[in-house]
Each structure stands twice: as structure tokens, then as C-alpha cells.
mmCIF file of C-alpha atoms in Angstrom:
data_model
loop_
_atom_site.group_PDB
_atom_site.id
_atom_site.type_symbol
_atom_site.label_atom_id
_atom_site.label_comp_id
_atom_site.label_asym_id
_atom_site.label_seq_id
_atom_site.Cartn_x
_atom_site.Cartn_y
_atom_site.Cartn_z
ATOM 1 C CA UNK A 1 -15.309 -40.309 6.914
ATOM 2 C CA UNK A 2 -14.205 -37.533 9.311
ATOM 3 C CA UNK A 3 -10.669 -39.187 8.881
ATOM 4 C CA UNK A 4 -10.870 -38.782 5.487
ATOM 5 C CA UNK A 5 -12.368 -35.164 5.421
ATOM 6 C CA UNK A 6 -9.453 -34.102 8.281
ATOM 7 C CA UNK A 7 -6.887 -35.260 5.968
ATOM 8 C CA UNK A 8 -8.004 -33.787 3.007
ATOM 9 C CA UNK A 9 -8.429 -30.644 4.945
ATOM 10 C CA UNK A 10 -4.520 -30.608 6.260
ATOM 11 C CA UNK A 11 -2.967 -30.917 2.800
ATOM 12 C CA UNK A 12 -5.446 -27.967 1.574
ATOM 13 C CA UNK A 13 -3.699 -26.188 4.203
ATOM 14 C CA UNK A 14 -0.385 -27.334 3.409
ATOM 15 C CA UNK A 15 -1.615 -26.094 -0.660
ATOM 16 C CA UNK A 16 -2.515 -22.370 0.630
ATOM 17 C CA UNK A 17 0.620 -22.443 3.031
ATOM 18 C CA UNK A 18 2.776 -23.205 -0.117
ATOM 19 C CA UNK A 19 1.128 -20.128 -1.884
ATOM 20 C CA UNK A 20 1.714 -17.730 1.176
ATOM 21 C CA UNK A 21 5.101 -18.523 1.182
ATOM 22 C CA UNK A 22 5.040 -18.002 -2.418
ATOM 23 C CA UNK A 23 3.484 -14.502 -2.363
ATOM 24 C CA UNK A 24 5.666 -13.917 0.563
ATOM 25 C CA UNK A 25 8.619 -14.456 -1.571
ATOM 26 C CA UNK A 26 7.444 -12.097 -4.288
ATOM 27 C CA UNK A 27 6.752 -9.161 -2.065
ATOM 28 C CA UNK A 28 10.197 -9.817 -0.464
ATOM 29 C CA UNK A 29 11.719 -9.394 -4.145
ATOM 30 C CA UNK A 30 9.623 -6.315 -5.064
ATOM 31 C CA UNK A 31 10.494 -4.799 -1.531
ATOM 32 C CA UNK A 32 14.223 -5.655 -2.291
ATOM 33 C CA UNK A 33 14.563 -4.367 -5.792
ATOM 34 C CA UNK A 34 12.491 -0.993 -4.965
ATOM 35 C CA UNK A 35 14.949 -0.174 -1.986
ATOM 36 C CA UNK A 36 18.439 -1.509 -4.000
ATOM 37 C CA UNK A 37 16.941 0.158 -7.513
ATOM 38 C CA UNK A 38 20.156 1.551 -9.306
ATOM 39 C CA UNK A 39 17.420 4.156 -11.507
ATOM 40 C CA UNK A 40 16.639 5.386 -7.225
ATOM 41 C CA UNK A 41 13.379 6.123 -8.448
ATOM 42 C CA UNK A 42 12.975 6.092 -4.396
ATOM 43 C CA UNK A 43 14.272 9.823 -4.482
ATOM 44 C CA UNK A 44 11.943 11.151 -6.344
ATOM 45 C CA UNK A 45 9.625 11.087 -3.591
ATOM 46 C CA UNK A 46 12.065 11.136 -0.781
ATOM 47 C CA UNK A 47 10.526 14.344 0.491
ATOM 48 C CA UNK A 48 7.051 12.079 1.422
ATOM 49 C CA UNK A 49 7.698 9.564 4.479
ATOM 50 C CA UNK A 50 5.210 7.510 3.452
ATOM 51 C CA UNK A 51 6.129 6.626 -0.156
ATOM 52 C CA UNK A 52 9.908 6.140 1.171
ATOM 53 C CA UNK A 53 8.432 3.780 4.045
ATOM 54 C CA UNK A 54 6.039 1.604 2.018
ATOM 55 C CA UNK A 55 9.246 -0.055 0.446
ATOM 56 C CA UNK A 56 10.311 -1.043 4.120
ATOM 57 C CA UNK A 57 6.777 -2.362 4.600
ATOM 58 C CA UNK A 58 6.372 -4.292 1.514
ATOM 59 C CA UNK A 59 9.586 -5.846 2.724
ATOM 60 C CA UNK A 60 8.293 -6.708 6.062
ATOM 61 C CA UNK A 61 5.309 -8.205 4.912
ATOM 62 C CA UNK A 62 7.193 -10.107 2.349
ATOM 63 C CA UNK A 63 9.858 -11.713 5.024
ATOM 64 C CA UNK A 64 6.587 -12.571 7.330
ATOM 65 C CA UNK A 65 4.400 -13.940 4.666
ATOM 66 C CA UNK A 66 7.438 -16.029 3.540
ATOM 67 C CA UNK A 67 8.056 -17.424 7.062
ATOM 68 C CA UNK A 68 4.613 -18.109 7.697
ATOM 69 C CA UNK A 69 4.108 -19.822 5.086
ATOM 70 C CA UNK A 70 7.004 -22.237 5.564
ATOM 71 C CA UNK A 71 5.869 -22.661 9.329
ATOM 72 C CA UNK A 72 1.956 -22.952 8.368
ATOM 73 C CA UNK A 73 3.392 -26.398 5.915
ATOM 74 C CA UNK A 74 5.098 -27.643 8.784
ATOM 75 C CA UNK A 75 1.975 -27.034 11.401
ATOM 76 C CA UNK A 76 -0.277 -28.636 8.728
ATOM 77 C CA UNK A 77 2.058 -31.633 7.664
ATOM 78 C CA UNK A 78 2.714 -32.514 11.626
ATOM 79 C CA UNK A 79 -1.172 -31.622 12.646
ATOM 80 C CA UNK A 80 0.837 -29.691 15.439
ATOM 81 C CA UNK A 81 -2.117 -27.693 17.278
ATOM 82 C CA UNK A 82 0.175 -25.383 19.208
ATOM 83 C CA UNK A 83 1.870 -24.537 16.233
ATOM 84 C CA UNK A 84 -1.997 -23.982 13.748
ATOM 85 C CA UNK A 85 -2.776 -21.860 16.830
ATOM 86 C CA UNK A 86 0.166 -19.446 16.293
ATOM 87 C CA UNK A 87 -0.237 -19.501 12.661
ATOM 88 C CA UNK A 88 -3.283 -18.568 12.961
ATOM 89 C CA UNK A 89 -3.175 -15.421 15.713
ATOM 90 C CA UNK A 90 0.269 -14.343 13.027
ATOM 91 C CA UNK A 91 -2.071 -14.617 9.900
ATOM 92 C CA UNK A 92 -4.702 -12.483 11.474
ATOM 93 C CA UNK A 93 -2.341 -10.119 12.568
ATOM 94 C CA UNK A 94 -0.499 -9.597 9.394
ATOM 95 C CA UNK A 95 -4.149 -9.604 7.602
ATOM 96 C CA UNK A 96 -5.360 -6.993 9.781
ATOM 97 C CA UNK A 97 -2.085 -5.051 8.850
ATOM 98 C CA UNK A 98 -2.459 -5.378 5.255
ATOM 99 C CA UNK A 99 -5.759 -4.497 4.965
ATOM 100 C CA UNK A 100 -4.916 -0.907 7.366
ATOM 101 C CA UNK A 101 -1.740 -0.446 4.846
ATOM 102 C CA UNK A 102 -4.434 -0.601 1.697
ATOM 103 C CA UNK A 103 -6.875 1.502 3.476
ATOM 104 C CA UNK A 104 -4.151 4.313 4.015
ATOM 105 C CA UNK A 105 -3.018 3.772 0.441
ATOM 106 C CA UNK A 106 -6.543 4.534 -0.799
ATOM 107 C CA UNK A 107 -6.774 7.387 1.472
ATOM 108 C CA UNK A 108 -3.138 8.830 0.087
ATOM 109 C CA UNK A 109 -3.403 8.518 -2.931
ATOM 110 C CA UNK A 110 -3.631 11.990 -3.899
ATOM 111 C CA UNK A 111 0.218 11.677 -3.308
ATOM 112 C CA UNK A 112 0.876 10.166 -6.281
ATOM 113 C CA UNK A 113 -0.710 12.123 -8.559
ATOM 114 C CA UNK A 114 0.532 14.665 -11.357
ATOM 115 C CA UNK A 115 0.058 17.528 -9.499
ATOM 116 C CA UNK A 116 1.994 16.502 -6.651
ATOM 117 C CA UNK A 117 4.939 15.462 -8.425
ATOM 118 C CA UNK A 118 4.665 18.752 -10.872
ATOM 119 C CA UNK A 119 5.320 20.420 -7.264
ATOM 120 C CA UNK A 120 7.934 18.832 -5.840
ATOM 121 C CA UNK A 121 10.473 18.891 -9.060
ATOM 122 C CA UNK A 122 9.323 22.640 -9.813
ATOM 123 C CA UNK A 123 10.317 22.712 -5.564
ATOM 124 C CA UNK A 124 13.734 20.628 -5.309
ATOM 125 C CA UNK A 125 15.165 20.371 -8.898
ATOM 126 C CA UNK A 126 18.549 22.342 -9.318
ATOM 127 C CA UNK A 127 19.002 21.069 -12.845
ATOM 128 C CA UNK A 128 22.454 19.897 -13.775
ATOM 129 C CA UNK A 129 23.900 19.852 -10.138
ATOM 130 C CA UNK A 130 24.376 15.743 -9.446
ATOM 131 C CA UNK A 131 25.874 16.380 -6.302
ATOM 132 C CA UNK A 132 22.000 16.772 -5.325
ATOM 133 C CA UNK A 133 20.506 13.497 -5.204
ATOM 134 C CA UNK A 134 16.993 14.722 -5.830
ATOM 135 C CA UNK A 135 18.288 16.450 -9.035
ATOM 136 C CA UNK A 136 20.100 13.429 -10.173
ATOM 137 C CA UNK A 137 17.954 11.198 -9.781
ATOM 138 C CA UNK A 138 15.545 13.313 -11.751
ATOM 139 C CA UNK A 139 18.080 13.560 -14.677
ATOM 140 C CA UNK A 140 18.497 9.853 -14.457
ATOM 141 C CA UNK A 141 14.665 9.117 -14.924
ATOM 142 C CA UNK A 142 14.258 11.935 -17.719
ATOM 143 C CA UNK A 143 17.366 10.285 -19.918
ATOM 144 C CA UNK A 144 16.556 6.509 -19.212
ATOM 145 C CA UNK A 145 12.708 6.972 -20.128
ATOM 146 C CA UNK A 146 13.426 9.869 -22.982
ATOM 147 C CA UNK A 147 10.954 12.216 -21.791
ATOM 148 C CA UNK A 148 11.162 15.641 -19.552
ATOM 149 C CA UNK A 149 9.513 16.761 -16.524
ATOM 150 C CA UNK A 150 6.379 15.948 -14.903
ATOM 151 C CA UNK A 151 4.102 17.084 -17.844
ATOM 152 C CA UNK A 152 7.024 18.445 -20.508
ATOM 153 C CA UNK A 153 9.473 20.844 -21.174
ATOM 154 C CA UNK A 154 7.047 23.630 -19.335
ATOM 155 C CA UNK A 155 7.248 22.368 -16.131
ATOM 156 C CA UNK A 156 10.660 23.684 -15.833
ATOM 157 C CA UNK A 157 9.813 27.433 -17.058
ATOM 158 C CA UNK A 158 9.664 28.045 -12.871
ATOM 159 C CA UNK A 159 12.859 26.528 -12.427
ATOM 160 C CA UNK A 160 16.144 28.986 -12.110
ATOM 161 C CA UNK A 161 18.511 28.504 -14.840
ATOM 162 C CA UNK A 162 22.024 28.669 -12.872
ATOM 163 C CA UNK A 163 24.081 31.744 -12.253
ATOM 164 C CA UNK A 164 26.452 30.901 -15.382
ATOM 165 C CA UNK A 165 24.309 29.581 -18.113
ATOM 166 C CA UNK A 166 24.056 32.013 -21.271
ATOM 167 C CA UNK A 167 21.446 29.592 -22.433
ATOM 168 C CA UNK A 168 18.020 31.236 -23.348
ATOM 169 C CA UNK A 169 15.913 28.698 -22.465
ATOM 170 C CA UNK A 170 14.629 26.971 -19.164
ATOM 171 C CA UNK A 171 15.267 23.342 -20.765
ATOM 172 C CA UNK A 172 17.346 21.065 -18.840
ATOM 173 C CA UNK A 173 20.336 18.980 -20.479
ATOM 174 C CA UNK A 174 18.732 15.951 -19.659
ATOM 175 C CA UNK A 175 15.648 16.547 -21.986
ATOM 176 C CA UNK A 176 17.820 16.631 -25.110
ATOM 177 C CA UNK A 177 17.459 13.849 -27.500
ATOM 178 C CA UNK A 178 20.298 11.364 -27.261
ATOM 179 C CA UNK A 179 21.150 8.491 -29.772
ATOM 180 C CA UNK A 180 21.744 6.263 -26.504
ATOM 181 C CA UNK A 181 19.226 6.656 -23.389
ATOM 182 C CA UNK A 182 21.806 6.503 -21.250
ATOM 183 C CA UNK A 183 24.446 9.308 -19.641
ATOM 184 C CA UNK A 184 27.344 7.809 -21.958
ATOM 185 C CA UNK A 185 24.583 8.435 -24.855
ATOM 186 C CA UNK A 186 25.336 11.395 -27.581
ATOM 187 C CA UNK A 187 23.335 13.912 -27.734
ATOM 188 C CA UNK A 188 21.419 14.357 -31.338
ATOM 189 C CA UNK A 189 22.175 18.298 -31.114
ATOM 190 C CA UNK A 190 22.644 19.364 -27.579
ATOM 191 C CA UNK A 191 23.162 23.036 -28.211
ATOM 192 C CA UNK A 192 19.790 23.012 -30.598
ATOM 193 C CA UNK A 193 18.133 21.057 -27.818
ATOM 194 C CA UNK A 194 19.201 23.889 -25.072
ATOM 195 C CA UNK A 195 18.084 26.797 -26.770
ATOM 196 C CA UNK A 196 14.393 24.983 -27.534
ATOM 197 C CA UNK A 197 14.140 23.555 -31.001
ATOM 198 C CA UNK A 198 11.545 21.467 -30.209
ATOM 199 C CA UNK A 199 12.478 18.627 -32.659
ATOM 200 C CA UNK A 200 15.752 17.633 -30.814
ATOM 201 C CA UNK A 201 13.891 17.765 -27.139
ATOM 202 C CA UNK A 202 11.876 14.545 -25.597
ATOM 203 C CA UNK A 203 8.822 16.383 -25.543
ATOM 204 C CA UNK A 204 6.372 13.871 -23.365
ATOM 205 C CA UNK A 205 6.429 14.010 -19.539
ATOM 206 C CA UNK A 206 7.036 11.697 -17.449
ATOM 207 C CA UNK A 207 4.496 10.459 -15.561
ATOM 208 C CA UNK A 208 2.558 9.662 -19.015
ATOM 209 C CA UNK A 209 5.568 7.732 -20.087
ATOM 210 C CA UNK A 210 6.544 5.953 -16.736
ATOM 211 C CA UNK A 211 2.462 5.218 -16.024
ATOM 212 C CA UNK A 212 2.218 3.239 -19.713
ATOM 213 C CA UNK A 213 5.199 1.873 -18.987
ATOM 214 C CA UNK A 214 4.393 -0.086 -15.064
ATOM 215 C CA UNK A 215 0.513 0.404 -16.069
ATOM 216 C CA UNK A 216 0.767 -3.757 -16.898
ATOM 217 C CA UNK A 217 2.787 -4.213 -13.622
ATOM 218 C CA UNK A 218 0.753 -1.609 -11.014
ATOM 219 C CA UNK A 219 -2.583 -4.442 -12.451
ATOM 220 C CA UNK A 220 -0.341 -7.662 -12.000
ATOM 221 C CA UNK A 221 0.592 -5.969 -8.078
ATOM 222 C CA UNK A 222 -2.849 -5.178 -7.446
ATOM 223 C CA UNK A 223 -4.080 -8.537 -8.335
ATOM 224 C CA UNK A 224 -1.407 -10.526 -6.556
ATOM 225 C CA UNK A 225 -2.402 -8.411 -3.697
ATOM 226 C CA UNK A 226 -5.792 -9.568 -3.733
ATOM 227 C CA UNK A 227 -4.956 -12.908 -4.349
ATOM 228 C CA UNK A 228 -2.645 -12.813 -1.151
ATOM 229 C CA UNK A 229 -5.489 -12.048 1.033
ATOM 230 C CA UNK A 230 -7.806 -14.307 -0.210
ATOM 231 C CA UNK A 231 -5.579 -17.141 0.504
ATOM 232 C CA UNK A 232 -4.772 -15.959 3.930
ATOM 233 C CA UNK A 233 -8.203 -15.664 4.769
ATOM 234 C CA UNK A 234 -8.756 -19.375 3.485
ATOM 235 C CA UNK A 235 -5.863 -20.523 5.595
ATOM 236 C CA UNK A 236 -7.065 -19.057 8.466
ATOM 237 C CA UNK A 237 -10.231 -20.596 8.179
ATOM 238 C CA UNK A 238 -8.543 -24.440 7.417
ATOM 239 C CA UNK A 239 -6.053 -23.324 10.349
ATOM 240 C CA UNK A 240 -9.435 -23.566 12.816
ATOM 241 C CA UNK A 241 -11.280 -26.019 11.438
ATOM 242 C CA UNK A 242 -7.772 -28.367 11.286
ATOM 243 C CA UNK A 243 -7.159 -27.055 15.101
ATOM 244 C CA UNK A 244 -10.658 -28.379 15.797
ATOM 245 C CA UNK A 245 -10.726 -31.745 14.170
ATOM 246 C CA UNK A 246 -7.157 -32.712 15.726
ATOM 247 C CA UNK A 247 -7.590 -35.027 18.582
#
């Protein structure tokens, strides 16, 4: 019976080691594509260490998770107690870590709200200049996602038009309607657009359109989160009790 019960308990801990290494391997790819993203919406917040960083971490975790995983099949499959023991002390640790990194994501979250961006584009933006990567980037965004600013058109009232535009209002070029969203796109009436007739602008801000657009995806991360620590938990806990029953 305890044969039987030891046996069934190594290949549910070669089942949750197979879905660690699979989360691992999805964190890795999110990690990857955030850092290598061609839109750079990484930019955007370059100015906060902490947003920039959690890319770096998510990749960490990710490469760990996916490692783990593969080692945690092997320690289970060979009923290797030197090897569960390790597994065990690196799933703990990288727990631990995971739970600290969504405690100080809770606590910072204030830095990812509207106001905060609102103040950092009214801050950096120079408008049309892409030799500024903030700037760019911020163009990019506005034309792929047809929308402008933060909140709208009025977030860049504060912004200083540059020394030789004769134009009379504060909208930037990259709010104008396009027939393509893209920077090889034609504008619908650029020079309508520029001196604000509102019909030819993209009139919704940003953050509303970018939010309904990942709201689906920010869920689906939150859940696989959760779903990664629950399994790590449960392998730690099949880890010991597999360490214990091995002879």
C-alpha cells in the first residue's frame, strides 16, 4: 500500500513539475517580448526603475521556473533525494520572491495610474522630435492605437508647440486621423487635424484605449500568476512528503 501511495505520489510530482516548467516557459516569453517589443511601450515609463525592471524580473523568474521544472521531473522520475531536497529549498526561494514582487506591485500601483502617466508625457514629450526616444515612442503608441494623449487632445494644451510651428493649436501630428494606423499611413486631412477640427483628430486617450485593449490579457496574467503559485506550493509539499517516503 505505501508502495503504491509513494508511486502515485512521484508522478503527481512529475504532473506539477511539468506545469512549472510550463508556466516557466510562458513568463520567459512574456519577459522576452516586453523587453524586444518593436511598439517600446517600455519607454513610456522609462523614467520609473521599477516598471523598466519588472520586465528583467519576469524574465528571471521565467528562466528559473522553466529550469526547475525540468530538474523537479527528473528528481521525481529518479526518486533522487538530494536532488527533491534542492528543488525544494529553490521552490521556496523563488515562492518567497514572487510573493515579495506581488506585494510591492500592490503597494506601487499608484504608478500606473492615469494621473501618473498624464504627468510624465505633459513632463518629457517634445512632440514631433523622434530623435527623443520618449517622444517617439509616444507618437508610435498614439498612431498604432488611433487615439491621443493620456486622456485626449487636452493633455497636450501644457505642452510647448516648437519654436517654428505657425500652427494654432497644441495638437500633435500624431493625433491626426490616418487611413492607415501606421507612420507610412495618410493622413485623412492633416492640416484640418493641426489646427483642431475635431472630426479629423483621434479624440480618445490612451490609457482608455490601451486598458480595453490588454484588459482580457492583464485577467489571463493575473490568473496564470495565481495558478503558478498554487502549483509550486503543491510541489513543494509532494517534494517533502516524496523526500520522506524514499528509502
Amino acid at each position: 500500500m505505501e508502495g503504491d501511495c509513494l508511486s502515485c505520489m512521484k508522478y503527481l510530482m512529475f504532473l506539477f513539475n511539468f506545469f512549472i516548467f510550463l508556466g516557466g516557459a510562458c513568463l520567459l516569453g512574456v519577459g522576452i517580448w516586453v523587453i524586444v517589443d518593436p511598439t517600446g511601450f517600455r519607454e513610456i515609463v522609462a523614467a520609473n526603475p521599477l516598471l523598466f525592471t519588472g520586465a528583467y524580473i519576469m524574465l528571471a523568474m521565467g528562466a528559473m521556473l522553466f529550469l526547475l521544472g525540468f530538474l523537479g521531473c527528473c528528481g521525481a522520475i529518479r526518486e533522487n533525494k538530494c536532488l527533491l531536497l534542492f528543488f525544494f529549498m529553490f521552490i521556496l526561494l523563488i515562492f518567497l520572491a514572487e510573493l515579495s514582487a506581488a506585494i510591492l506591485a500592490f503597494i506601487f500601483r499608484e504608478n500606473l495610474t492615469r494621473e501618473f502617466f498624464t504627468k510624465e508625457l505633459k513632463k518629457h514629450y517634445l512632440r514631433n522630435n523622434d530623435t527623443d526616444v520618449f517622444s517617439s515612442t509616444w507618437n508610435s503608441v498614439m498612431i498604432t492605437f488611433a487615439c491621443c494623449g493620456v486622456n485626449g487632445p487636452e493633455d497636450f494644451e501644457a505642452v510647448p508647440l516648437l519654436p517654428y510651428s505657425s500652427l494654432e493649436k497644441a495638437t500633435p501630428e500624431a493625433c491626426c486621423q490616418r487611413e492607415l494606423q501606421s507612420r507610412e499611413g495618410m493622413f485623412v486631412n492633416r492640416e484640418a487635424c493641426l489646427t483642431g477640427v475635431e472630426r479629423f483628430q483621434n479624440r480618445q486617450g490612451c490609457y482608455t484605449v490601451i486598458l480595453n485593449s490588454f484588459e482580457t490579457y492583464v485577467y489571463l496574467a493575473g490568473a496564470l500568476a495565481i495558478g503558478v503559485l498554487a502549483i509550486e506550493l503543491f510541489a513543494m509539499i509532494f517534494a517533502m512528503c516524496l523526500f520522506r517516503g524514499i528509502q
